[in-house]
PDB file of C-alpha atoms in Angstrom:
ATOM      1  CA  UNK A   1       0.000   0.000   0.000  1.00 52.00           C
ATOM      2  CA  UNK A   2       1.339   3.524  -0.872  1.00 72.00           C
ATOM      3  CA  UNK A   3       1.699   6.414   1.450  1.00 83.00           C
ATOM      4  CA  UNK A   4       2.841   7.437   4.597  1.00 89.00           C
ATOM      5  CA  UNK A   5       0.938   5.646   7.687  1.00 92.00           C
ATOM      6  CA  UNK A   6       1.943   7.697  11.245  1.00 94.00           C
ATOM      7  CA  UNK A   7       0.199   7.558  14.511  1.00 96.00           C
ATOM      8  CA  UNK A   8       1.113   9.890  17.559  1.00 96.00           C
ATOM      9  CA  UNK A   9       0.073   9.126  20.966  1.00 98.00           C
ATOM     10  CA  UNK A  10      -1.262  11.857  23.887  1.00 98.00           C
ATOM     11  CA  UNK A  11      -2.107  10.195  27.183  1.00 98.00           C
ATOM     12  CA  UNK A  12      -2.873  13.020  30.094  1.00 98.00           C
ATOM     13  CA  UNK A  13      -2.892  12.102  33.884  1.00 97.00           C
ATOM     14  CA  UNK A  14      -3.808  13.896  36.757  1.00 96.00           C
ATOM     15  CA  UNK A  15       0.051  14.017  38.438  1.00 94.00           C
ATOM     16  CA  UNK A  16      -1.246  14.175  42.217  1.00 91.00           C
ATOM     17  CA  UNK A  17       0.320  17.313  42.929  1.00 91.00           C
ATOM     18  CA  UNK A  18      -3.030  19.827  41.415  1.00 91.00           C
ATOM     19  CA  UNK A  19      -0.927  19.428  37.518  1.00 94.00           C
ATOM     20  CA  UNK A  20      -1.340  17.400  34.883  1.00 97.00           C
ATOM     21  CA  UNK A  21       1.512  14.578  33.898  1.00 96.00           C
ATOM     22  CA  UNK A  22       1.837  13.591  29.854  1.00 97.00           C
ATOM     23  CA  UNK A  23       3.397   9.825  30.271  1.00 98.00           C
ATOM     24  CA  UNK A  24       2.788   8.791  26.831  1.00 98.00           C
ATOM     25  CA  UNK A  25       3.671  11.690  24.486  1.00 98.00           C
ATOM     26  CA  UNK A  26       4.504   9.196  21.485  1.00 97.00           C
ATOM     27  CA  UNK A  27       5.521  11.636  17.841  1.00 96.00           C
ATOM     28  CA  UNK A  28       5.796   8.853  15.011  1.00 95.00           C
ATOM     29  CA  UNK A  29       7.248  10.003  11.343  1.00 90.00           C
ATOM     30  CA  UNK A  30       5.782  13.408  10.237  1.00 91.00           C
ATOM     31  CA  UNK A  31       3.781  13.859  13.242  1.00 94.00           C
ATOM     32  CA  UNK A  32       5.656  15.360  16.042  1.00 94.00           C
ATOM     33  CA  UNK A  33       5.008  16.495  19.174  1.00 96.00           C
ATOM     34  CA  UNK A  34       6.409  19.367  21.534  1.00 96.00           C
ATOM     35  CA  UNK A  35       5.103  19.924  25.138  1.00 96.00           C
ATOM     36  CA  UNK A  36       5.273  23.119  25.748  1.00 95.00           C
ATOM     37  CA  UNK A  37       4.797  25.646  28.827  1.00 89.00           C
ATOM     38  CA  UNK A  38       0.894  25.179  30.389  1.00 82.00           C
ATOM     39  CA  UNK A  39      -1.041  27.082  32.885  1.00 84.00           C
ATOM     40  CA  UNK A  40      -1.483  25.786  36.461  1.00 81.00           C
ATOM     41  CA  UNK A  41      -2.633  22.372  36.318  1.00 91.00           C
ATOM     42  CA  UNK A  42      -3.284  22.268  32.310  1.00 96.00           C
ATOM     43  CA  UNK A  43      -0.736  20.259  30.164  1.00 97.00           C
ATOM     44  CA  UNK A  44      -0.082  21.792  26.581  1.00 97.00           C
ATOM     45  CA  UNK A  45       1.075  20.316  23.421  1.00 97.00           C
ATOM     46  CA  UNK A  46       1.885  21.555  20.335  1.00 96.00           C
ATOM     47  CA  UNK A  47       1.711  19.204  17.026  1.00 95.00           C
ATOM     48  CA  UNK A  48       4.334  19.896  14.947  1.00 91.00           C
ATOM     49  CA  UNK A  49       4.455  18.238  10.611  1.00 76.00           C
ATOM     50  CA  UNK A  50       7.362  17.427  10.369  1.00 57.00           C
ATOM     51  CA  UNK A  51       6.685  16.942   6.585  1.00 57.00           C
ATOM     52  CA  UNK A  52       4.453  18.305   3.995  1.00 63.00           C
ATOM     53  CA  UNK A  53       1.694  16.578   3.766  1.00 70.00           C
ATOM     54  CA  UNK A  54      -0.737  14.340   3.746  1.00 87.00           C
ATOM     55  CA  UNK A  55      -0.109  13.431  -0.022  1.00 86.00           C
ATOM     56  CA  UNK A  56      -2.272  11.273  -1.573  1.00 85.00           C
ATOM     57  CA  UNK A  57      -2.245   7.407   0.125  1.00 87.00           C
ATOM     58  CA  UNK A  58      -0.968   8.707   3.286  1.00 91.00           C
ATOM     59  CA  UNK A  59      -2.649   7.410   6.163  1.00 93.00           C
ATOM     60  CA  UNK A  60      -2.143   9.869   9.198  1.00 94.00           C
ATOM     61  CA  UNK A  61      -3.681   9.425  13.136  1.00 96.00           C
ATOM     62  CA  UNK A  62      -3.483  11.345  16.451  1.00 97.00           C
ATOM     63  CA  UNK A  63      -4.823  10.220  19.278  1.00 98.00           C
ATOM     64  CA  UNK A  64      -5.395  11.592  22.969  1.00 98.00           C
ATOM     65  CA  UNK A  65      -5.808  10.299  25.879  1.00 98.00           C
ATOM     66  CA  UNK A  66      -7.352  12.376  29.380  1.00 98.00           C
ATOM     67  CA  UNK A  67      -7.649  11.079  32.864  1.00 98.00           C
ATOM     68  CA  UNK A  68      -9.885  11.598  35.390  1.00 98.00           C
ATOM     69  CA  UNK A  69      -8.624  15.391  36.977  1.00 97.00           C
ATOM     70  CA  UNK A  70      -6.340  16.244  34.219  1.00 97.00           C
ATOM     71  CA  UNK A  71      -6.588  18.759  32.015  1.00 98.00           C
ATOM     72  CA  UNK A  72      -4.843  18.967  28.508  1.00 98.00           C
ATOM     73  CA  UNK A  73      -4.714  21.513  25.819  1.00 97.00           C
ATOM     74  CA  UNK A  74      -3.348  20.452  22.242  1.00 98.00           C
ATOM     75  CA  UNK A  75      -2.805  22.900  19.748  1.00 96.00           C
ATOM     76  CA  UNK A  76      -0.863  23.140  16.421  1.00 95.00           C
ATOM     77  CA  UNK A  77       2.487  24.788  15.028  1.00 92.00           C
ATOM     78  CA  UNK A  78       0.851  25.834  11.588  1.00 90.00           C
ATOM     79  CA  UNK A  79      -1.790  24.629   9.335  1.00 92.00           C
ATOM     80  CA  UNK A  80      -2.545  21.488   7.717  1.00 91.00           C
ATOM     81  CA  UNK A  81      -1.928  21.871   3.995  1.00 91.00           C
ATOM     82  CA  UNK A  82      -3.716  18.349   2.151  1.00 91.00           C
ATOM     83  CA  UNK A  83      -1.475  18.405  -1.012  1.00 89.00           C
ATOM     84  CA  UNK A  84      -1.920  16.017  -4.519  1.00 87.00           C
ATOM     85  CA  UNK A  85       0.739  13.576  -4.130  1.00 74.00           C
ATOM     86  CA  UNK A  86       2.203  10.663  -6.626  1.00 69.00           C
ATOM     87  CA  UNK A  87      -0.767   8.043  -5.926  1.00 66.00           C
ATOM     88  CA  UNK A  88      -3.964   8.987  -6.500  1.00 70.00           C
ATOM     89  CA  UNK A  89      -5.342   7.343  -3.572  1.00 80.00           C
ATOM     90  CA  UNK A  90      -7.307   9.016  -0.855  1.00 88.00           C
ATOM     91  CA  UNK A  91      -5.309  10.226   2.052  1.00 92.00           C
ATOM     92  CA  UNK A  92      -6.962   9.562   5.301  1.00 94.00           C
ATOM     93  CA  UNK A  93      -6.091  11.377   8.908  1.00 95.00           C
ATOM     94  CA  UNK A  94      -7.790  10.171  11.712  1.00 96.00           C
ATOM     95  CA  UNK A  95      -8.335  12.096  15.406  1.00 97.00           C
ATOM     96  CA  UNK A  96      -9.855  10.053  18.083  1.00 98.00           C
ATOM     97  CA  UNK A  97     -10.448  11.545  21.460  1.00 98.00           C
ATOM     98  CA  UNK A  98     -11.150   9.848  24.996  1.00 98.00           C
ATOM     99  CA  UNK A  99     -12.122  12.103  28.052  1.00 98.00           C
ATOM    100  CA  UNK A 100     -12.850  10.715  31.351  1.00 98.00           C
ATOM    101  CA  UNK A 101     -14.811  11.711  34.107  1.00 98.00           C
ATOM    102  CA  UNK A 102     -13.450  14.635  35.407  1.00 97.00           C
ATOM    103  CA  UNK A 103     -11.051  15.650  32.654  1.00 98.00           C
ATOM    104  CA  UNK A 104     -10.884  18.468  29.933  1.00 98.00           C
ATOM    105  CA  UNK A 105      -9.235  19.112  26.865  1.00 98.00           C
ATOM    106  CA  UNK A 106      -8.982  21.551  24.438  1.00 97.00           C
ATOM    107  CA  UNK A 107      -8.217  20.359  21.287  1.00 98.00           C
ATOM    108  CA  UNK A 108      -8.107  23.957  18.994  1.00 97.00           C
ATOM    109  CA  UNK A 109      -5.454  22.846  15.600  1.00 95.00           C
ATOM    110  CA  UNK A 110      -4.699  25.133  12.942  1.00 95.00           C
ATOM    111  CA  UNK A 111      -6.659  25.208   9.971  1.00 95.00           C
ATOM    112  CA  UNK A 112      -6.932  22.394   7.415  1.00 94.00           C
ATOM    113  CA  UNK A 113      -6.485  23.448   3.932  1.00 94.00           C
ATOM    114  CA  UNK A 114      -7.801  21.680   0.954  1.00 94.00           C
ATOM    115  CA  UNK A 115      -4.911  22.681  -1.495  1.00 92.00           C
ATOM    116  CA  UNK A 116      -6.024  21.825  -5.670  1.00 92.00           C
ATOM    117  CA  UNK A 117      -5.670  18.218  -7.179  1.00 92.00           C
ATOM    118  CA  UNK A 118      -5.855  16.392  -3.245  1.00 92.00           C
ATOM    119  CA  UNK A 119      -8.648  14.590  -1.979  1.00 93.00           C
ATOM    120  CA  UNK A 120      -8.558  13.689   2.152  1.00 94.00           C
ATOM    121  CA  UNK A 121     -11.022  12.423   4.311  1.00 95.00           C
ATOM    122  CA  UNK A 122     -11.260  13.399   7.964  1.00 96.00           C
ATOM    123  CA  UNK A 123     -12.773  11.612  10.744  1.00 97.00           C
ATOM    124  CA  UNK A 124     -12.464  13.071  14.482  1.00 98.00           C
ATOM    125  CA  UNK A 125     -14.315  10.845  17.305  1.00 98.00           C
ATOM    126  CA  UNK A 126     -14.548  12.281  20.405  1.00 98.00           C
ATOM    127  CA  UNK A 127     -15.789   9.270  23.374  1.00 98.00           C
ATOM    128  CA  UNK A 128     -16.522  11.496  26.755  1.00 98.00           C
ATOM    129  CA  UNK A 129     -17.386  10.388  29.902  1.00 98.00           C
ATOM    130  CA  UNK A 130     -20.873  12.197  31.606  1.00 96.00           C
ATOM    131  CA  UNK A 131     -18.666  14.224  33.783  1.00 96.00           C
ATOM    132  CA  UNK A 132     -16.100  15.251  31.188  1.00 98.00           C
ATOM    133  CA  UNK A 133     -15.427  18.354  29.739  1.00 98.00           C
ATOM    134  CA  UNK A 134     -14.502  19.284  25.808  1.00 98.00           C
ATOM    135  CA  UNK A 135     -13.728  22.262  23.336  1.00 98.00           C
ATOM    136  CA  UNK A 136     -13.472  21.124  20.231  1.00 98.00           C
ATOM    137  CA  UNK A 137     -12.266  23.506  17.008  1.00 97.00           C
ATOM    138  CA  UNK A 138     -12.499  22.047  13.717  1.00 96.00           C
ATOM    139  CA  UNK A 139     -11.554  25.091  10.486  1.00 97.00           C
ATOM    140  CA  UNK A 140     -11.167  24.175   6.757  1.00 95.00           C
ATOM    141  CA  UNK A 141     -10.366  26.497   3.890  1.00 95.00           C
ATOM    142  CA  UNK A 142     -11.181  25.140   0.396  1.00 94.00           C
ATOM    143  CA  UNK A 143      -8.197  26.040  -1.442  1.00 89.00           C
ATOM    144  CA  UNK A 144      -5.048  28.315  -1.348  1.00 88.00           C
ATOM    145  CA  UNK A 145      -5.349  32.164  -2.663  1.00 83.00           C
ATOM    146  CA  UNK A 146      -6.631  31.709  -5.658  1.00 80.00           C
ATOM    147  CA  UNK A 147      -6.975  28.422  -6.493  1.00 86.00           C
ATOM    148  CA  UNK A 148      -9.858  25.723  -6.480  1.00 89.00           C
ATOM    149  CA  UNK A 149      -9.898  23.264  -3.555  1.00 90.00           C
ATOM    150  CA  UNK A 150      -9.157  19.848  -3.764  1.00 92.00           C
ATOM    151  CA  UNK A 151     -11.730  17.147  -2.523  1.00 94.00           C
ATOM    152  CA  UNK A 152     -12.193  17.290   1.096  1.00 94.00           C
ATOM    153  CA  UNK A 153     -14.482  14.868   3.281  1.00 95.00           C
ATOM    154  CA  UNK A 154     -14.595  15.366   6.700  1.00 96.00           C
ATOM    155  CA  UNK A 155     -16.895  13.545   9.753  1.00 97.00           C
ATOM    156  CA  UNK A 156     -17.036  14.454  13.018  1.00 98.00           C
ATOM    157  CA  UNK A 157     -18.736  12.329  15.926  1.00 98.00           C
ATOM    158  CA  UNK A 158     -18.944  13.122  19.245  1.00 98.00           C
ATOM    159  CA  UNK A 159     -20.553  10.548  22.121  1.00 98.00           C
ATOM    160  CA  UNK A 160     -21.444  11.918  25.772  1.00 98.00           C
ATOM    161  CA  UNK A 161     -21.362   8.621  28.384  1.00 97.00           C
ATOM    162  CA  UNK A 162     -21.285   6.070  24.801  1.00 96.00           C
ATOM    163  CA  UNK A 163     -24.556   8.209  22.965  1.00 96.00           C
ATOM    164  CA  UNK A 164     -23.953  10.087  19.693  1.00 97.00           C
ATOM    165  CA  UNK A 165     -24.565  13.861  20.371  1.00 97.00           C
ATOM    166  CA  UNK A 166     -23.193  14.756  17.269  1.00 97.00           C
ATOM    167  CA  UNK A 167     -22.542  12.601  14.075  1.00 97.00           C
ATOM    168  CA  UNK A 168     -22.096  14.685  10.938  1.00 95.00           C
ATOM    169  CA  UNK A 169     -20.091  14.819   7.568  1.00 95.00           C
ATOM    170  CA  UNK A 170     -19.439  17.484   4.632  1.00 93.00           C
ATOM    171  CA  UNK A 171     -18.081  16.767   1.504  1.00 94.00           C
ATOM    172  CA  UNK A 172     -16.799  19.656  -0.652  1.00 93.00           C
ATOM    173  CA  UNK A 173     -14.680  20.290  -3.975  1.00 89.00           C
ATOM    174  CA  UNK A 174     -15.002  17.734  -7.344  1.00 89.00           C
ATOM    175  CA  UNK A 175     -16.595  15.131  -7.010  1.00 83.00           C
ATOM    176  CA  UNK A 176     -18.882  15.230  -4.153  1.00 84.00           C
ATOM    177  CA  UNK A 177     -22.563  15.088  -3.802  1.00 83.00           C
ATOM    178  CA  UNK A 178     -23.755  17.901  -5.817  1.00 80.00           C
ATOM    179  CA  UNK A 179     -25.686  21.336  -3.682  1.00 77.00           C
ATOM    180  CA  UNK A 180     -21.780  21.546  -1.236  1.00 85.00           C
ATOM    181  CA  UNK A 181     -21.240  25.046  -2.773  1.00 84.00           C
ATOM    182  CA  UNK A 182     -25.420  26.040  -2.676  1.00 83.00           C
ATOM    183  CA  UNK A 183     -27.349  28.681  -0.928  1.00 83.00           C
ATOM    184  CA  UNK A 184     -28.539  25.540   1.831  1.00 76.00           C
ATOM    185  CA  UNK A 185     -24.411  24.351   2.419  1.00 81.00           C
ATOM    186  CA  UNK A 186     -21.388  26.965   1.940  1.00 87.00           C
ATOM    187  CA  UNK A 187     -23.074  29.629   0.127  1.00 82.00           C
ATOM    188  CA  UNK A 188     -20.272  30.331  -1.974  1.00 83.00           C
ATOM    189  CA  UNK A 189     -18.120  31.054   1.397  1.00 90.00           C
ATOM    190  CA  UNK A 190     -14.245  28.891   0.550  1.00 91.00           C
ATOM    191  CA  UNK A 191     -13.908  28.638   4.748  1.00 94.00           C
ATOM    192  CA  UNK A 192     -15.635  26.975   7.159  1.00 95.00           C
ATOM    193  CA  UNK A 193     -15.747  26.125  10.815  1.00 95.00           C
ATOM    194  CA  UNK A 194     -17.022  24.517  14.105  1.00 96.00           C
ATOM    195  CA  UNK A 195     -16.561  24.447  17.729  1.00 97.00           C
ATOM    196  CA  UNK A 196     -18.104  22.001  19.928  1.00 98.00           C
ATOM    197  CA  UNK A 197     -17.953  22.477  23.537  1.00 98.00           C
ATOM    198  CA  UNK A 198     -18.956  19.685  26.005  1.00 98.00           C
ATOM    199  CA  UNK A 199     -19.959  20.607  29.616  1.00 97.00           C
ATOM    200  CA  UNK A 200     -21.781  18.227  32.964  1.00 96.00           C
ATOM    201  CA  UNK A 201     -23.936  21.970  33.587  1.00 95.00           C
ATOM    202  CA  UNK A 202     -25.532  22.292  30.012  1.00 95.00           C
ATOM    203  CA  UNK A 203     -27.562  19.451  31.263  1.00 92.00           C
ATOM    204  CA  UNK A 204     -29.525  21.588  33.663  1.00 92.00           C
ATOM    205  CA  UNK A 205     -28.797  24.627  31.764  1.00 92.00           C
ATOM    206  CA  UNK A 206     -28.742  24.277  28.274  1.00 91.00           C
ATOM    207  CA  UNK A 207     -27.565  26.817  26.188  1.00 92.00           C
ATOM    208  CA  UNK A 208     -29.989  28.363  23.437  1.00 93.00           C
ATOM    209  CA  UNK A 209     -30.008  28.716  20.357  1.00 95.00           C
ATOM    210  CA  UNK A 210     -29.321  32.300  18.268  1.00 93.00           C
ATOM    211  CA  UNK A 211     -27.403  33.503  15.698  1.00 92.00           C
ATOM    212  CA  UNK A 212     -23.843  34.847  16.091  1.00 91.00           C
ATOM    213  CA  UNK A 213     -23.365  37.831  14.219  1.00 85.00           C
ATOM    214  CA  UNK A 214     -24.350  37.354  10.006  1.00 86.00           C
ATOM    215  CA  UNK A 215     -22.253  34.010   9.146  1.00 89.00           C
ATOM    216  CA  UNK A 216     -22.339  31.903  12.915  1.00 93.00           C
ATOM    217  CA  UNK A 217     -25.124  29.816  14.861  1.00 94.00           C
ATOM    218  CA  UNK A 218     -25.081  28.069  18.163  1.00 95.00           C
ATOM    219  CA  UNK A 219     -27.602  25.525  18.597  1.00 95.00           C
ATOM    220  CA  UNK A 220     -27.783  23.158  21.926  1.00 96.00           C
ATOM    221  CA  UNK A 221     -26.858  19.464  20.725  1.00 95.00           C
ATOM    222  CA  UNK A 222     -29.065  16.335  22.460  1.00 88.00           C
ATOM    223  CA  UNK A 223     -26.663  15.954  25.438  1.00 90.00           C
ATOM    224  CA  UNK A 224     -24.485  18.237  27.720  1.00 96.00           C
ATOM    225  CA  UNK A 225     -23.026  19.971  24.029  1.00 97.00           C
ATOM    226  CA  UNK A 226     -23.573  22.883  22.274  1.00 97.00           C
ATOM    227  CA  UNK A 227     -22.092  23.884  18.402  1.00 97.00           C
ATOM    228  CA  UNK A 228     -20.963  26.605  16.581  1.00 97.00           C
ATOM    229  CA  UNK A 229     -21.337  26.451  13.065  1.00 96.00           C
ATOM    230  CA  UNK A 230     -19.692  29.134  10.884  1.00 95.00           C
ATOM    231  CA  UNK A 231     -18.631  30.112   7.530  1.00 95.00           C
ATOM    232  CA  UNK A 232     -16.707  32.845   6.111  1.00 94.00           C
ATOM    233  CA  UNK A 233     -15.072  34.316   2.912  1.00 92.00           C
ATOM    234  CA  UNK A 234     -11.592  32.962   3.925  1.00 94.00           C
ATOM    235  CA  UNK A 235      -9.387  31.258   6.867  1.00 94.00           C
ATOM    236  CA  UNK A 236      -8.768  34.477   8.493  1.00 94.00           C
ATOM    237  CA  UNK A 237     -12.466  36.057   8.802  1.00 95.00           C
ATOM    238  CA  UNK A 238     -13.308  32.533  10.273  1.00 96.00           C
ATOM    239  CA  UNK A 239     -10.831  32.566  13.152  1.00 96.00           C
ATOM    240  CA  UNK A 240     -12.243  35.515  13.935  1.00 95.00           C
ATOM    241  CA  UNK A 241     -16.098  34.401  13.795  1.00 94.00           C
ATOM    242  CA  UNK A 242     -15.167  31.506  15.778  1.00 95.00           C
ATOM    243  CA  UNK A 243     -13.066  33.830  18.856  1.00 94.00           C
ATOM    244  CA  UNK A 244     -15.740  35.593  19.023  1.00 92.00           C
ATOM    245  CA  UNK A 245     -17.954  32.525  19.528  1.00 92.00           C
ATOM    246  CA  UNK A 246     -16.207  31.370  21.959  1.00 90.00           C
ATOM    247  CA  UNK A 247     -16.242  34.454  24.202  1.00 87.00           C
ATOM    248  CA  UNK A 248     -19.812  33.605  24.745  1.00 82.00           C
ATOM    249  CA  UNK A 249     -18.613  30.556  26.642  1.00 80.00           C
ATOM    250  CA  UNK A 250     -16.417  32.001  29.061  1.00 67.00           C
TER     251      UNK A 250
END
């Protein structure tokens, strides 16, 4: 099989001492990763490519790991760029997520971008116990400057105490289901965004559901979850829709 295949490994603990301990922190070919300075009691990690990429047939997977009291941020050193490589098959990068009662992560990456001629598929899974706690940012920008996207595919699930609160896919860019780029999907808009946030006190007080400025909605999901949905002309005017979402969660 051609391609790249990679999987790094994030496993938080709560350390005894009020901070968080990172015993498996496991980089493997282009995916590297870099602890670096946290707040009190939060672990931080930066991913790092250590490669272009992924190319076509790569087959790319990060996955974290949060105890019970521990608390771990992950973030990224620069964006994902999904390039056309040599083989024309699909390149696949996998997150998958585990949260147990008591923990919290932030998982907030750089943006993925869907550069001409590739064609990636996406799948982040997010398993959380009832007690645990989750912000999850997921950007993509359909193409470079000035340039049409490659194929992009991207699901994301997300299961409260083992039921689906979330469980939803796009497809964009040639060759997927026709209406991606209508008036009821991306309206023409080349960037778009989500943010999921998981806590135990939406369950009492849910939040409700409005519109966030012209391009952004948050709508309460069936569980302790809520979700920002957002699009914009391009990466940068998304960031900026989605920081301002997320003030309303502080």
């Amino acid at each position: 099989m051609s391609g790249v295949h990679a999987t790094a490994r994030i496993r938080a603990r709560e350390d005894g001492r009020g901070g968080t301990a990172l015993p498996v922190l496991e980089s493997d070919g282009p995916l590297a990763l870099r602890r670096t300075r946290g707040d009190a009691g939060e672990a931080r990690v930066l991913l790092v490519g250590a490669m272009s990429g992924p190319l076509g047939g790569d087959r790319f997977a990060v996955e974290a790991e949060v105890g019970s009291g521990a608390r771990l941020r992950v973030g990224s050193a620069a964006a994902t760029i999904a390039l056309p490589g040599q083989a024309k098959d699909e390149a696949h990068y996998a997150v998958r997520l585990d949260v147990a009662d008591g923990g919290e992560l932030h998982w907030l990456p750089e943006q993925l971008i869907s550069a001409r001629g590739s064609d990636l598929y996406v799948t982040t899974r997010a398993d959380l116990a009832p007690g645990a706690r989750l912000v999850l940012r997921e950007e993509q920008v359909l193409g470079r400057v000035g340039e049409e996207p490659g194929r992009l595919t991207s699901r994301l699930v997300v299961r409260v105490g083992g039921r689906a609160v979330l469980d939803q896919e796009l497809s964009c860019g040639p060759g997927a289901p026709g209406g991606w780029d209508g008036p009821a999907v991306l309206a023409g808009h080349r960037a778009v965004g989500q943010i999921v946030v998981v806590r135990p006190e939406f369950v009492a007080d849910p939040v409700t559901a409005r519109m966030l400025g012209e391009s952004a909605t948050l709508v309460p999901l069936a569980g302790p979850a809520a979700l920002v949905t957002a699009v914009a002309a391009d990466g940068l005017r998304l960031r900026r829709v989605l920081d301002e979402a997320l003030k309303s969660f502080a």
